PDB file of C-alpha atoms in Angstrom:
ATOM      1  CA  MET A   1     121.655 133.082  56.837  1.00 59.00           C
ATOM      2  CA  SER A   2     119.350 134.286  59.319  1.00 89.00           C
ATOM      3  CA  LYS A   3     121.996 135.969  61.852  1.00 98.00           C
ATOM      4  CA  ILE A   4     125.357 137.292  61.111  1.00 98.00           C
ATOM      5  CA  LEU A   5     127.838 137.698  63.498  1.00 98.00           C
ATOM      6  CA  VAL A   6     130.591 139.933  62.199  1.00 98.00           C
ATOM      7  CA  LEU A   7     134.260 140.311  63.551  1.00 98.00           C
ATOM      8  CA  LEU A   8     134.166 143.954  63.402  1.00 98.00           C
ATOM      9  CA  SER A   9     137.789 145.609  63.885  1.00 96.00           C
ATOM     10  CA  GLY A  10     136.659 149.162  62.345  1.00 96.00           C
ATOM     11  CA  GLY A  11     138.799 149.333  59.535  1.00 95.00           C
ATOM     12  CA  ILE A  12     137.850 149.294  56.110  1.00 97.00           C
ATOM     13  CA  ASP A  13     137.661 145.545  55.328  1.00 97.00           C
ATOM     14  CA  SER A  14     135.209 144.492  58.207  1.00 98.00           C
ATOM     15  CA  THR A  15     133.522 147.660  57.920  1.00 98.00           C
ATOM     16  CA  SER A  16     132.404 146.668  54.107  1.00 98.00           C
ATOM     17  CA  LEU A  17     131.722 143.382  55.466  1.00 98.00           C
ATOM     18  CA  LEU A  18     129.256 144.888  57.948  1.00 98.00           C
ATOM     19  CA  TYR A  19     127.290 146.617  55.471  1.00 98.00           C
ATOM     20  CA  ALA A  20     126.826 143.402  53.134  1.00 98.00           C
ATOM     21  CA  ALA A  21     125.818 141.223  56.313  1.00 98.00           C
ATOM     22  CA  ILE A  22     123.040 144.101  56.819  1.00 98.00           C
ATOM     23  CA  LYS A  23     121.983 144.033  53.289  1.00 98.00           C
ATOM     24  CA  LYS A  24     121.798 140.494  53.382  1.00 97.00           C
ATOM     25  CA  VAL A  25     119.736 139.738  56.712  1.00 98.00           C
ATOM     26  CA  GLY A  26     118.529 143.239  58.119  1.00 98.00           C
ATOM     27  CA  ALA A  27     120.607 145.221  60.984  1.00 98.00           C
ATOM     28  CA  GLU A  28     118.569 143.747  63.206  1.00 98.00           C
ATOM     29  CA  ASN A  29     119.754 140.390  62.552  1.00 98.00           C
ATOM     30  CA  VAL A  30     123.656 141.627  62.699  1.00 98.00           C
ATOM     31  CA  VAL A  31     125.760 141.519  65.743  1.00 98.00           C
ATOM     32  CA  ALA A  32     129.266 143.046  65.605  1.00 98.00           C
ATOM     33  CA  LEU A  33     131.932 141.762  67.485  1.00 98.00           C
ATOM     34  CA  ASN A  34     135.368 143.836  68.314  1.00 98.00           C
ATOM     35  CA  MET A  35     138.380 142.403  70.319  1.00 96.00           C
ATOM     36  CA  TYR A  36     141.094 144.406  72.287  1.00 94.00           C
ATOM     37  CA  TYR A  37     143.935 141.934  71.681  1.00 93.00           C
ATOM     38  CA  GLY A  38     146.835 144.604  72.674  1.00 90.00           C
ATOM     39  CA  GLN A  39     146.822 146.244  69.501  1.00 91.00           C
ATOM     40  CA  LYS A  40     148.500 149.626  68.961  1.00 84.00           C
ATOM     41  CA  HIS A  41     146.261 151.024  66.961  1.00 80.00           C
ATOM     42  CA  MET A  42     143.324 151.430  69.817  1.00 83.00           C
ATOM     43  CA  ILE A  43     141.506 154.193  67.409  1.00 90.00           C
ATOM     44  CA  GLU A  44     140.203 151.089  65.451  1.00 92.00           C
ATOM     45  CA  ILE A  45     137.816 150.313  68.607  1.00 94.00           C
ATOM     46  CA  GLU A  46     136.195 153.877  68.547  1.00 96.00           C
ATOM     47  CA  CYS A  47     135.521 153.400  64.712  1.00 96.00           C
ATOM     48  CA  ALA A  48     134.152 149.840  65.406  1.00 97.00           C
ATOM     49  CA  ARG A  49     131.926 151.492  68.409  1.00 98.00           C
ATOM     50  CA  TRP A  50     130.760 154.290  65.515  1.00 98.00           C
ATOM     51  CA  GLN A  51     129.936 152.057  62.859  1.00 98.00           C
ATOM     52  CA  ALA A  52     127.987 149.734  64.865  1.00 98.00           C
ATOM     53  CA  GLU A  53     125.894 152.885  66.216  1.00 98.00           C
ATOM     54  CA  HIS A  54     125.469 154.361  63.017  1.00 98.00           C
ATOM     55  CA  ALA A  55     124.446 151.180  61.309  1.00 98.00           C
ATOM     56  CA  GLY A  56     122.101 150.275  64.391  1.00 98.00           C
ATOM     57  CA  VAL A  57     123.158 146.989  65.089  1.00 98.00           C
ATOM     58  CA  GLU A  58     124.112 144.968  68.062  1.00 98.00           C
ATOM     59  CA  TYR A  59     127.624 145.462  69.646  1.00 98.00           C
ATOM     60  CA  ILE A  60     130.026 143.283  71.785  1.00 98.00           C
ATOM     61  CA  GLU A  61     133.393 144.358  72.893  1.00 97.00           C
ATOM     62  CA  LYS A  62     136.073 141.893  74.411  1.00 97.00           C
ATOM     63  CA  ASP A  63     139.438 142.653  75.806  1.00 96.00           C
ATOM     64  CA  ILE A  64     141.231 139.634  74.951  1.00 95.00           C
ATOM     65  CA  SER A  65     144.893 141.273  75.586  1.00 93.00           C
ATOM     66  CA  THR A  66     146.088 138.533  77.982  1.00 93.00           C
ATOM     67  CA  VAL A  67     145.856 135.797  75.464  1.00 91.00           C
ATOM     68  CA  PHE A  68     148.460 137.823  73.529  1.00 88.00           C
ATOM     69  CA  GLY A  69     150.429 138.555  76.672  1.00 88.00           C
ATOM     70  CA  GLY A  70     154.149 137.921  76.305  1.00 84.00           C
ATOM     71  CA  LEU A  71     154.097 137.669  72.411  1.00 85.00           C
ATOM     72  CA  GLU A  72     154.956 141.465  72.108  1.00 87.00           C
ATOM     73  CA  ASP A  73     158.471 140.812  70.334  1.00 84.00           C
ATOM     74  CA  SER A  74     156.667 138.581  67.717  1.00 88.00           C
ATOM     75  CA  SER A  75     154.705 141.417  66.295  1.00 92.00           C
ATOM     76  CA  ALA A  76     155.399 144.853  65.737  1.00 87.00           C
ATOM     77  CA  LEU A  77     151.452 145.526  65.928  1.00 88.00           C
ATOM     78  CA  LEU A  78     151.283 144.754  69.588  1.00 90.00           C
ATOM     79  CA  VAL A  79     152.079 147.277  72.687  1.00 90.00           C
ATOM     80  CA  GLY A  80     155.127 147.195  74.248  1.00 89.00           C
ATOM     81  CA  SER A  81     156.768 145.323  70.912  1.00 91.00           C
ATOM     82  CA  THR A  82     160.692 146.388  70.230  1.00 90.00           C
ATOM     83  CA  LYS A  83     159.878 146.052  66.753  1.00 89.00           C
ATOM     84  CA  LYS A  84     159.072 148.226  64.592  1.00 90.00           C
ATOM     85  CA  ILE A  85     156.246 148.993  61.951  1.00 89.00           C
ATOM     86  CA  ALA A  86     157.424 148.713  58.567  1.00 88.00           C
ATOM     87  CA  HIS A  87     156.964 151.906  56.590  1.00 92.00           C
ATOM     88  CA  GLU A  88     156.886 150.335  52.859  1.00 88.00           C
ATOM     89  CA  SER A  89     154.011 148.280  51.041  1.00 84.00           C
ATOM     90  CA  TYR A  90     153.790 144.632  51.460  1.00 83.00           C
ATOM     91  CA  ALA A  91     155.077 143.759  48.426  1.00 81.00           C
ATOM     92  CA  GLU A  92     158.468 145.331  49.583  1.00 85.00           C
ATOM     93  CA  GLN A  93     158.402 144.357  52.725  1.00 87.00           C
ATOM     94  CA  LEU A  94     158.069 140.298  51.436  1.00 82.00           C
ATOM     95  CA  LYS A  95     160.864 141.157  49.173  1.00 83.00           C
ATOM     96  CA  HIS A  96     163.033 140.651  52.441  1.00 83.00           C
ATOM     97  CA  THR A  97     160.861 139.022  55.365  1.00 83.00           C
ATOM     98  CA  ASP A  98     158.306 135.842  55.450  1.00 82.00           C
ATOM     99  CA  VAL A  99     155.645 137.716  57.051  1.00 85.00           C
ATOM    100  CA  VAL A 100     154.984 141.448  57.428  1.00 87.00           C
ATOM    101  CA  SER A 101     155.947 143.325  60.435  1.00 87.00           C
ATOM    102  CA  ALA A 102     152.262 143.660  61.683  1.00 87.00           C
ATOM    103  CA  TYR A 103     151.918 140.162  61.813  1.00 89.00           C
ATOM    104  CA  VAL A 104     150.351 138.587  64.666  1.00 91.00           C
ATOM    105  CA  PRO A 105     150.953 134.985  65.095  1.00 91.00           C
ATOM    106  CA  TYR A 106     147.766 133.336  64.507  1.00 94.00           C
ATOM    107  CA  ARG A 107     145.653 136.563  65.684  1.00 94.00           C
ATOM    108  CA  ASN A 108     143.051 135.402  63.335  1.00 96.00           C
ATOM    109  CA  GLY A 109     142.477 131.580  64.658  1.00 96.00           C
ATOM    110  CA  MET A 110     142.039 132.933  68.179  1.00 96.00           C
ATOM    111  CA  LEU A 111     139.777 135.684  67.131  1.00 97.00           C
ATOM    112  CA  LEU A 112     137.753 133.266  64.898  1.00 98.00           C
ATOM    113  CA  SER A 113     137.464 130.724  67.741  1.00 98.00           C
ATOM    114  CA  ILE A 114     136.167 133.165  70.451  1.00 98.00           C
ATOM    115  CA  ALA A 115     133.785 134.617  68.009  1.00 98.00           C
ATOM    116  CA  THR A 116     132.555 131.216  66.696  1.00 98.00           C
ATOM    117  CA  ALA A 117     132.045 130.255  70.728  1.00 98.00           C
ATOM    118  CA  ILE A 118     129.836 133.270  71.032  1.00 98.00           C
ATOM    119  CA  ALA A 119     128.367 132.960  67.579  1.00 98.00           C
ATOM    120  CA  TYR A 120     126.704 129.674  68.695  1.00 98.00           C
ATOM    121  CA  ALA A 121     125.734 131.392  72.252  1.00 98.00           C
ATOM    122  CA  LYS A 122     123.921 134.244  70.417  1.00 97.00           C
ATOM    123  CA  GLY A 123     122.073 131.913  67.993  1.00 97.00           C
ATOM    124  CA  CYS A 124     123.901 133.385  64.864  1.00 98.00           C
ATOM    125  CA  GLU A 125     124.404 130.563  62.028  1.00 98.00           C
ATOM    126  CA  THR A 126     126.968 132.784  60.267  1.00 98.00           C
ATOM    127  CA  VAL A 127     130.479 134.435  61.134  1.00 98.00           C
ATOM    128  CA  ALA A 128     131.482 137.045  59.045  1.00 98.00           C
ATOM    129  CA  TYR A 129     135.368 137.124  58.382  1.00 98.00           C
ATOM    130  CA  GLY A 130     136.987 139.995  56.573  1.00 97.00           C
ATOM    131  CA  ALA A 131     139.888 138.499  55.222  1.00 95.00           C
ATOM    132  CA  HIS A 132     140.810 139.895  51.462  1.00 95.00           C
ATOM    133  CA  ALA A 133     143.314 138.888  48.812  1.00 93.00           C
ATOM    134  CA  ASP A 134     145.921 141.440  49.052  1.00 89.00           C
ATOM    135  CA  ASP A 135     146.770 140.131  53.116  1.00 89.00           C
ATOM    136  CA  ALA A 136     147.263 136.676  51.454  1.00 86.00           C
ATOM    137  CA  VAL A 137     149.813 137.845  48.675  1.00 79.00           C
ATOM    138  CA  ARG A 138     152.713 135.414  48.697  1.00 74.00           C
ATOM    139  CA  ARG A 139     156.251 135.986  48.254  1.00 69.00           C
ATOM    140  CA  ASN A 140     158.827 134.517  45.613  1.00 63.00           C
ATOM    141  CA  ASN A 141     156.255 134.607  42.945  1.00 61.00           C
ATOM    142  CA  GLY A 142     153.378 132.807  45.038  1.00 62.00           C
ATOM    143  CA  GLU A 143     155.598 130.220  46.021  1.00 64.00           C
ATOM    144  CA  GLY A 144     156.506 131.397  49.488  1.00 66.00           C
ATOM    145  CA  THR A 145     154.898 132.438  52.966  1.00 75.00           C
ATOM    146  CA  ALA A 146     151.852 134.716  52.987  1.00 82.00           C
ATOM    147  CA  ALA A 147     152.039 138.614  54.125  1.00 85.00           C
ATOM    148  CA  TYR A 148     149.582 137.006  56.620  1.00 90.00           C
ATOM    149  CA  PRO A 149     149.426 133.454  56.907  1.00 92.00           C
ATOM    150  CA  ASP A 150     146.042 133.719  58.538  1.00 94.00           C
ATOM    151  CA  CYS A 151     144.429 135.735  55.578  1.00 93.00           C
ATOM    152  CA  THR A 152     145.025 132.755  53.062  1.00 93.00           C
ATOM    153  CA  LYS A 153     142.284 130.815  51.485  1.00 95.00           C
ATOM    154  CA  ASP A 154     143.872 127.477  52.661  1.00 94.00           C
ATOM    155  CA  PHE A 155     143.332 129.026  56.069  1.00 96.00           C
ATOM    156  CA  ILE A 156     140.057 130.012  55.602  1.00 97.00           C
ATOM    157  CA  ASP A 157     139.201 126.603  54.099  1.00 98.00           C
ATOM    158  CA  ALA A 158     140.600 124.612  57.225  1.00 98.00           C
ATOM    159  CA  GLN A 159     138.765 126.914  59.660  1.00 98.00           C
ATOM    160  CA  ALA A 160     135.193 127.018  58.119  1.00 98.00           C
ATOM    161  CA  LYS A 161     135.550 123.148  58.286  1.00 98.00           C
ATOM    162  CA  ALA A 162     136.617 123.377  62.039  1.00 98.00           C
ATOM    163  CA  ILE A 163     133.803 125.957  62.929  1.00 98.00           C
ATOM    164  CA  LEU A 164     131.067 123.747  61.310  1.00 98.00           C
ATOM    165  CA  GLU A 165     132.510 120.438  62.530  1.00 98.00           C
ATOM    166  CA  GLY A 166     133.178 122.298  66.161  1.00 98.00           C
ATOM    167  CA  THR A 167     129.865 123.360  66.498  1.00 98.00           C
ATOM    168  CA  GLY A 168     127.972 120.528  65.546  1.00 98.00           C
ATOM    169  CA  LYS A 169     127.158 122.148  61.754  1.00 98.00           C
ATOM    170  CA  LYS A 170     125.398 125.170  63.845  1.00 98.00           C
ATOM    171  CA  VAL A 171     128.037 128.068  62.533  1.00 98.00           C
ATOM    172  CA  ALA A 172     129.084 128.192  59.441  1.00 98.00           C
ATOM    173  CA  LEU A 173     132.070 130.913  58.599  1.00 98.00           C
ATOM    174  CA  TRP A 174     131.257 133.322  55.684  1.00 98.00           C
ATOM    175  CA  ALA A 175     134.325 135.272  53.879  1.00 98.00           C
ATOM    176  CA  PRO A 176     133.128 136.392  50.831  1.00 98.00           C
ATOM    177  CA  LEU A 177     136.334 139.245  50.195  1.00 97.00           C
ATOM    178  CA  TRP A 178     138.629 136.177  49.902  1.00 96.00           C
ATOM    179  CA  ASN A 179     139.508 136.825  46.377  1.00 96.00           C
ATOM    180  CA  LYS A 180     139.164 140.372  46.429  1.00 96.00           C
ATOM    181  CA  ASN A 181     141.663 143.523  46.431  1.00 95.00           C
ATOM    182  CA  LYS A 182     141.587 146.390  48.752  1.00 95.00           C
ATOM    183  CA  SER A 183     140.077 148.703  46.078  1.00 97.00           C
ATOM    184  CA  GLU A 184     137.375 145.894  45.109  1.00 98.00           C
ATOM    185  CA  VAL A 185     136.843 145.499  49.053  1.00 98.00           C
ATOM    186  CA  VAL A 186     135.687 149.147  48.962  1.00 98.00           C
ATOM    187  CA  ARG A 187     133.475 148.693  45.736  1.00 98.00           C
ATOM    188  CA  TYR A 188     131.733 145.757  47.709  1.00 98.00           C
ATOM    189  CA  GLY A 189     131.316 147.620  50.748  1.00 98.00           C
ATOM    190  CA  LEU A 190     129.500 150.585  48.668  1.00 98.00           C
ATOM    191  CA  ASP A 191     127.693 148.573  46.492  1.00 98.00           C
ATOM    192  CA  ASN A 192     126.039 147.165  49.523  1.00 98.00           C
ATOM    193  CA  GLY A 193     125.249 150.487  51.285  1.00 98.00           C
ATOM    194  CA  ALA A 194     128.596 151.769  52.693  1.00 98.00           C
ATOM    195  CA  THR A 195     129.249 155.569  52.243  1.00 98.00           C
ATOM    196  CA  ARG A 196     131.890 158.158  51.990  1.00 98.00           C
ATOM    197  CA  GLU A 197     130.740 158.942  55.918  1.00 98.00           C
ATOM    198  CA  VAL A 198     131.149 155.220  56.891  1.00 98.00           C
ATOM    199  CA  TYR A 199     134.761 155.322  55.430  1.00 97.00           C
ATOM    200  CA  GLU A 200     135.721 158.676  56.921  1.00 96.00           C
ATOM    201  CA  HIS A 201     135.166 156.439  60.285  1.00 96.00           C
ATOM    202  CA  THR A 202     136.945 153.794  59.507  1.00 96.00           C
ATOM    203  CA  HIS A 203     140.815 153.576  60.599  1.00 93.00           C
ATOM    204  CA  SER A 204     143.774 151.668  58.900  1.00 88.00           C
ATOM    205  CA  CYS A 205     147.158 153.153  59.927  1.00 89.00           C
ATOM    206  CA  TYR A 206     149.282 150.434  62.276  1.00 87.00           C
ATOM    207  CA  GLU A 207     150.960 153.440  63.828  1.00 86.00           C
ATOM    208  CA  GLY A 208     147.890 154.542  65.316  1.00 84.00           C
ATOM    209  CA  VAL A 209     148.086 158.266  64.017  1.00 88.00           C
ATOM    210  CA  ARG A 210     144.646 159.598  63.339  1.00 87.00           C
ATOM    211  CA  GLY A 211     144.047 160.456  59.845  1.00 86.00           C
ATOM    212  CA  GLY A 212     146.871 157.968  58.916  1.00 87.00           C
ATOM    213  CA  CYS A 213     150.656 158.108  58.718  1.00 90.00           C
ATOM    214  CA  GLY A 214     150.534 157.651  55.158  1.00 89.00           C
ATOM    215  CA  THR A 215     153.766 155.387  54.836  1.00 91.00           C
ATOM    216  CA  CYS A 216     152.660 152.077  56.730  1.00 89.00           C
ATOM    217  CA  GLY A 217     151.948 149.389  55.117  1.00 86.00           C
ATOM    218  CA  THR A 218     148.214 149.472  55.613  1.00 89.00           C
ATOM    219  CA  CYS A 219     147.943 153.430  54.844  1.00 91.00           C
ATOM    220  CA  ILE A 220     149.327 152.514  51.495  1.00 91.00           C
ATOM    221  CA  ASP A 221     146.627 150.043  51.018  1.00 92.00           C
ATOM    222  CA  ALA A 222     143.954 151.640  52.300  1.00 94.00           C
ATOM    223  CA  ARG A 223     144.821 155.099  50.572  1.00 94.00           C
ATOM    224  CA  ASN A 224     144.876 153.146  46.883  1.00 94.00           C
ATOM    225  CA  ALA A 225     141.799 151.500  47.599  1.00 95.00           C
ATOM    226  CA  LEU A 226     140.096 154.703  48.750  1.00 96.00           C
ATOM    227  CA  ASP A 227     140.910 157.156  45.718  1.00 96.00           C
ATOM    228  CA  ALA A 228     140.430 154.137  43.068  1.00 97.00           C
ATOM    229  CA  TRP A 229     136.795 155.255  43.120  1.00 97.00           C
ATOM    230  CA  PRO A 230     135.037 158.787  43.352  1.00 97.00           C
ATOM    231  CA  GLU A 231     132.724 158.244  46.206  1.00 97.00           C
ATOM    232  CA  THR A 232     135.760 157.707  48.655  1.00 97.00           C
ATOM    233  CA  GLU A 233     138.832 159.689  46.721  1.00 96.00           C
ATOM    234  CA  GLY A 234     141.033 161.905  48.961  1.00 92.00           C
ATOM    235  CA  LEU A 235     139.656 160.402  52.236  1.00 91.00           C
ATOM    236  CA  ILE A 236     143.154 159.832  53.375  1.00 86.00           C
ATOM    237  CA  GLN A 237     145.503 162.591  52.857  1.00 78.00           C
ATOM    238  CA  ASN A 238     148.863 162.080  54.451  1.00 69.00           C
TER     239      ASN A 238
END
């Protein structure tokens, strides 16, 4: 992997992956790509900009919100949606629904397609994708659909094959977090050079509340993950 493009949302997972990419190939060989797709929590974009500048990597930002125009009522995460963000854990949500309230239909497939095209054009041999195990948890004791169907191992494997084939084997997919829960993702980031200051400049809340609302699914996961380690304990107070 001589040059890596990282899909950088500004959240915990992609930020952890950013530092792993930097450790692997050096900041000068990392490109961070952020995309606005119409999500409510635009604070993440500010965090992505900070992360890229702080880490000293090339940063690209794209507005693809028109691609998701008209899909507002399919996801509570999109601006203009009449749906409400669920204020309970993913596990609780999956007791009464197939996917979580923040799932945007095939969002990650779209993001990976765009990222792959940019990676190819920029001479990056790898696209780094931060899906992790908690986002792929399945309902009905593992037999039902996943919280985010575009975060599962099956999805990742299919995308990896499509990306490799669709670029004439010039670009590969790297998704090293797929089997890690969120606390393990934080540990992975810390072990690869991320610091408390780095995680202070991430955003997870799907309500878009600075510092986190504390009760949406991603706030719950983020707080538990950060509190698991002395280096990041107490970062989310709500």
